[in-house]
One Martini backbone bead per residue (centre of mass of N, CA, C, O) as a GRO file, in nm:
protein
  166
    1MET     BB    1  -1.448  -0.508   1.012
    2ILE     BB    2  -1.255  -0.417   0.842
    3THR     BB    3  -1.249  -0.246   0.512
    4LEU     BB    4  -1.075  -0.113   0.274
    5SER     BB    5  -1.181   0.167   0.227
    6GLU     BB    6  -1.071   0.212   0.542
    7VAL     BB    7  -0.773   0.197   0.386
    8ILE     BB    8  -0.388   0.226   0.393
    9SER     BB    9  -0.140   0.133   0.187
   10ILE     BB   10   0.251   0.113   0.348
   11GLY     BB   11   0.332  -0.207   0.281
   12THR     BB   12   0.555  -0.476   0.387
   13ILE     BB   13   0.644  -0.770   0.591
   14ARG     BB   14   0.956  -0.887   0.558
   15ARG     BB   15   1.124  -0.931   0.857
   16PRO     BB   16   1.220  -1.002   1.090
   17HIS     BB   17   1.369  -0.808   1.453
   18GLY     BB   18   1.556  -1.036   1.608
   19LYS     BB   19   1.391  -1.204   1.926
   20GLN     BB   20   1.090  -0.994   2.008
   21GLY     BB   21   0.905  -0.956   1.743
   22GLU     BB   22   0.972  -0.766   1.540
   23LEU     BB   23   0.910  -0.569   1.230
   24GLN     BB   24   0.991  -0.544   0.903
   25CYS     BB   25   0.916  -0.247   0.709
   26LEU     BB   26   0.824  -0.178   0.356
   27MET     BB   27   0.775   0.108   0.265
   28PHE     BB   28   0.502   0.294   0.014
   29ASN     BB   29   0.513   0.563   0.242
   30GLU     BB   30   0.454   0.860   0.468
   31LEU     BB   31   0.207   0.795   0.623
   32TRP     BB   32   0.304   0.683   0.914
   33ASP     BB   33   0.489   0.993   1.013
   34LYS     BB   34   0.187   1.130   0.969
   35ALA     BB   35   0.031   0.973   1.135
   36ASN     BB   36  -0.220   0.944   1.416
   37ALA     BB   37  -0.136   0.607   1.534
   38GLU     BB   38  -0.191   0.250   1.691
   39PHE     BB   39  -0.259   0.093   1.420
   40LEU     BB   40  -0.135  -0.210   1.284
   41ILE     BB   41  -0.260  -0.348   0.939
   42LEU     BB   42  -0.309  -0.657   0.888
   43GLN     BB   43  -0.306  -0.883   0.621
   44ILE     BB   44  -0.471  -1.232   0.736
   45ASP     BB   45  -0.584  -1.421   0.460
   46HIS     BB   46  -0.802  -1.139   0.398
   47ILE     BB   47  -0.794  -1.039   0.708
   48LEU     BB   48  -0.853  -0.748   0.916
   49VAL     BB   49  -0.561  -0.673   1.148
   50PRO     BB   50  -0.513  -0.494   1.401
   51PHE     BB   51  -0.225  -0.378   1.605
   52ARG     BB   52  -0.098  -0.273   1.823
   53VAL     BB   53   0.161   0.004   1.926
   54LEU     BB   54   0.429   0.003   2.097
   55ASP     BB   55   0.630   0.078   1.871
   56TRP     BB   56   0.932   0.260   1.669
   57ARG     BB   57   1.130   0.291   1.400
   58GLY     BB   58   1.397   0.357   1.193
   59LYS     BB   59   1.508   0.162   0.885
   60GLY     BB   60   1.631   0.387   0.692
   61GLY     BB   61   1.487   0.516   0.394
   62ASP     BB   62   1.203   0.265   0.404
   63SER     BB   63   1.218   0.129   0.698
   64LEU     BB   64   1.048  -0.026   0.966
   65ILE     BB   65   1.053  -0.084   1.326
   66PHE     BB   66   0.797  -0.311   1.455
   67GLN     BB   67   0.609  -0.322   1.773
   68LEU     BB   68   0.371  -0.553   1.871
   69GLN     BB   69   0.106  -0.652   1.995
   70GLY     BB   70   0.159  -0.984   2.140
   71ILE     BB   71   0.446  -0.982   1.947
   72THR     BB   72   0.751  -1.205   2.128
   73SER     BB   73   0.870  -1.323   1.881
   74GLU     BB   74   1.034  -1.487   1.617
   75ALA     BB   75   0.812  -1.636   1.542
   76ASP     BB   76   0.580  -1.490   1.526
   77ALA     BB   77   0.716  -1.291   1.295
   78SER     BB   78   0.713  -1.501   1.088
   79ARG     BB   79   0.375  -1.508   1.047
   80LEU     BB   80   0.409  -1.200   0.908
   81VAL     BB   81   0.521  -1.220   0.659
   82GLY     BB   82   0.425  -1.020   0.386
   83CYS     BB   83   0.249  -0.882   0.457
   84GLU     BB   84   0.100  -0.657   0.460
   85ALA     BB   85  -0.001  -0.309   0.533
   86TYR     BB   86  -0.162  -0.047   0.727
   87ILE     BB   87  -0.349   0.237   0.766
   88LEU     BB   88  -0.651   0.420   0.873
   89ARG     BB   89  -0.806   0.705   0.706
   90ALA     BB   90  -0.858   0.838   0.995
   91ASP     BB   91  -0.504   0.891   1.093
   92VAL     BB   92  -0.486   1.095   0.916
   93ALA     BB   93  -0.426   1.362   0.788
   94GLU     BB   94  -0.609   1.647   0.723
   95ASP     BB   95  -0.412   1.707   0.468
   96MET     BB   96  -0.471   1.377   0.371
   97GLU     BB   97  -0.719   1.261   0.271
   98THR     BB   98  -0.707   1.340  -0.060
   99CYS     BB   99  -0.508   1.079  -0.089
  100ILE     BB  100  -0.379   0.919  -0.339
  101THR     BB  101  -0.335   0.595  -0.379
  102TRP     BB  102  -0.288   0.286  -0.590
  103GLN     BB  103  -0.459   0.152  -0.373
  104ASP     BB  104  -0.709   0.295  -0.506
  105LEU     BB  105  -0.705   0.212  -0.863
  106VAL     BB  106  -0.880  -0.009  -0.809
  107GLY     BB  107  -1.113  -0.047  -1.099
  108TYR     BB  108  -1.005   0.123  -1.288
  109THR     BB  109  -0.980   0.275  -1.595
  110ILE     BB  110  -0.770   0.293  -1.873
  111ILE     BB  111  -0.707   0.574  -2.036
  112ASP     BB  112  -0.521   0.609  -2.351
  113GLN     BB  113  -0.482   0.906  -2.562
  114VAL     BB  114  -0.448   0.709  -2.818
  115GLN     BB  115  -0.554   0.396  -2.746
  116GLY     BB  116  -0.719   0.374  -2.550
  117THR     BB  117  -0.873   0.141  -2.381
  118VAL     BB  118  -0.687  -0.101  -2.205
  119GLY     BB  119  -0.812  -0.161  -1.901
  120SER     BB  120  -0.810  -0.302  -1.568
  121ILE     BB  121  -0.809  -0.299  -1.252
  122THR     BB  122  -0.698  -0.549  -0.993
  123ALA     BB  123  -0.402  -0.471  -0.951
  124ILE     BB  124  -0.100  -0.405  -0.736
  125ASP     BB  125   0.256  -0.382  -0.749
  126GLU     BB  126   0.469  -0.224  -0.513
  127SER     BB  127   0.782  -0.410  -0.456
  128PRO     BB  128   0.910  -0.328  -0.748
  129ILE     BB  129   1.004  -0.007  -0.798
  130ASN     BB  130   0.806  -0.032  -1.055
  131THR     BB  131   0.506   0.025  -1.060
  132LEU     BB  132   0.206  -0.254  -1.105
  133ALA     BB  133  -0.071  -0.275  -1.309
  134GLU     BB  134  -0.309  -0.551  -1.309
  135LEU     BB  135  -0.487  -0.650  -1.593
  136GLN     BB  136  -0.743  -0.861  -1.646
  137ASP     BB  137  -0.596  -1.018  -1.834
  138GLY     BB  138  -0.271  -1.020  -1.710
  139ARG     BB  139  -0.084  -0.793  -1.773
  140LEU     BB  140   0.091  -0.529  -1.716
  141LEU     BB  141   0.147  -0.197  -1.591
  142PRO     BB  142   0.356   0.061  -1.573
  143LEU     BB  143   0.372   0.321  -1.328
  144HIS     BB  144   0.337   0.693  -1.312
  145GLU     BB  145   0.280   1.020  -1.249
  146ASP     BB  146   0.396   1.096  -1.564
  147PHE     BB  147   0.121   0.994  -1.713
  148ILE     BB  148  -0.089   1.142  -1.554
  149LEU     BB  149  -0.341   1.335  -1.643
  150SER     BB  150  -0.623   1.195  -1.529
  151ILE     BB  151  -0.907   1.152  -1.220
  152ASP     BB  152  -1.231   0.984  -1.214
  153ASP     BB  153  -1.371   0.908  -0.963
  154SER     BB  154  -1.688   0.862  -1.030
  155LYS     BB  155  -1.570   0.704  -1.296
  156HIS     BB  156  -1.309   0.524  -1.278
  157ILE     BB  157  -1.080   0.676  -1.463
  158LEU     BB  158  -0.742   0.648  -1.615
  159ILE     BB  159  -0.526   0.890  -1.763
  160LEU     BB  160  -0.314   0.830  -1.997
  161ASN     BB  161   0.042   0.873  -2.090
  162LEU     BB  162   0.215   0.695  -2.293
  163PRO     BB  163   0.508   0.600  -2.430
  164PHE     BB  164   0.395   0.330  -2.473
  165GLU     BB  165   0.307   0.034  -2.672
  166LEU     BB  166   0.043  -0.241  -2.642
   0.00000   0.00000   0.00000
C-alpha cells in the first residue's frame, strides 16, 4: 500500500479530455516533466491508487493530458475528476530528491518572526492562484516563497516573515 510519505503532490484531475478516457490534469509543479515515472498515483476515497501511464502530453502552460491504463471512456475519466495526482518520490530525479513541496509542510508549525507562533498547518490548497495553508483553527494563510525565512525539518517548524498581521 502506498502512503503519503512516499509521494509528492503534482496536480489535480480537472476534467475528461475527449471520448477515449484521457484526463486533463492541472499541474502544481514541473516534477512530472523531470521524473522517470511509469505511474500516476491518484487519491481515490483517501486511498492512493497507481495507474500506469500509457501516454501523456502538454496542454497549455499548466496542464497535462494523461492516458491511463484501464481508463478507456469518458465515463471512466469522469469518475476521476477532482482527484489529487501524485508521483512516487522514488521516481523523481536524484537532483530533485531534496525538493520540498507545499504539501510536505502539512504538520509544520508556523512561526512569524514578529508575531510569534501562528499555528500548525493541517492542509494545503494549491488550487487557487495563491497557495493557502489551512491552520488547525480553520484560518487560511497565504503562502509564498518570499515569506519563508527558514525551514527546520527536524522540528517541523516553518519560520516566516509575514507582510501582514494576523
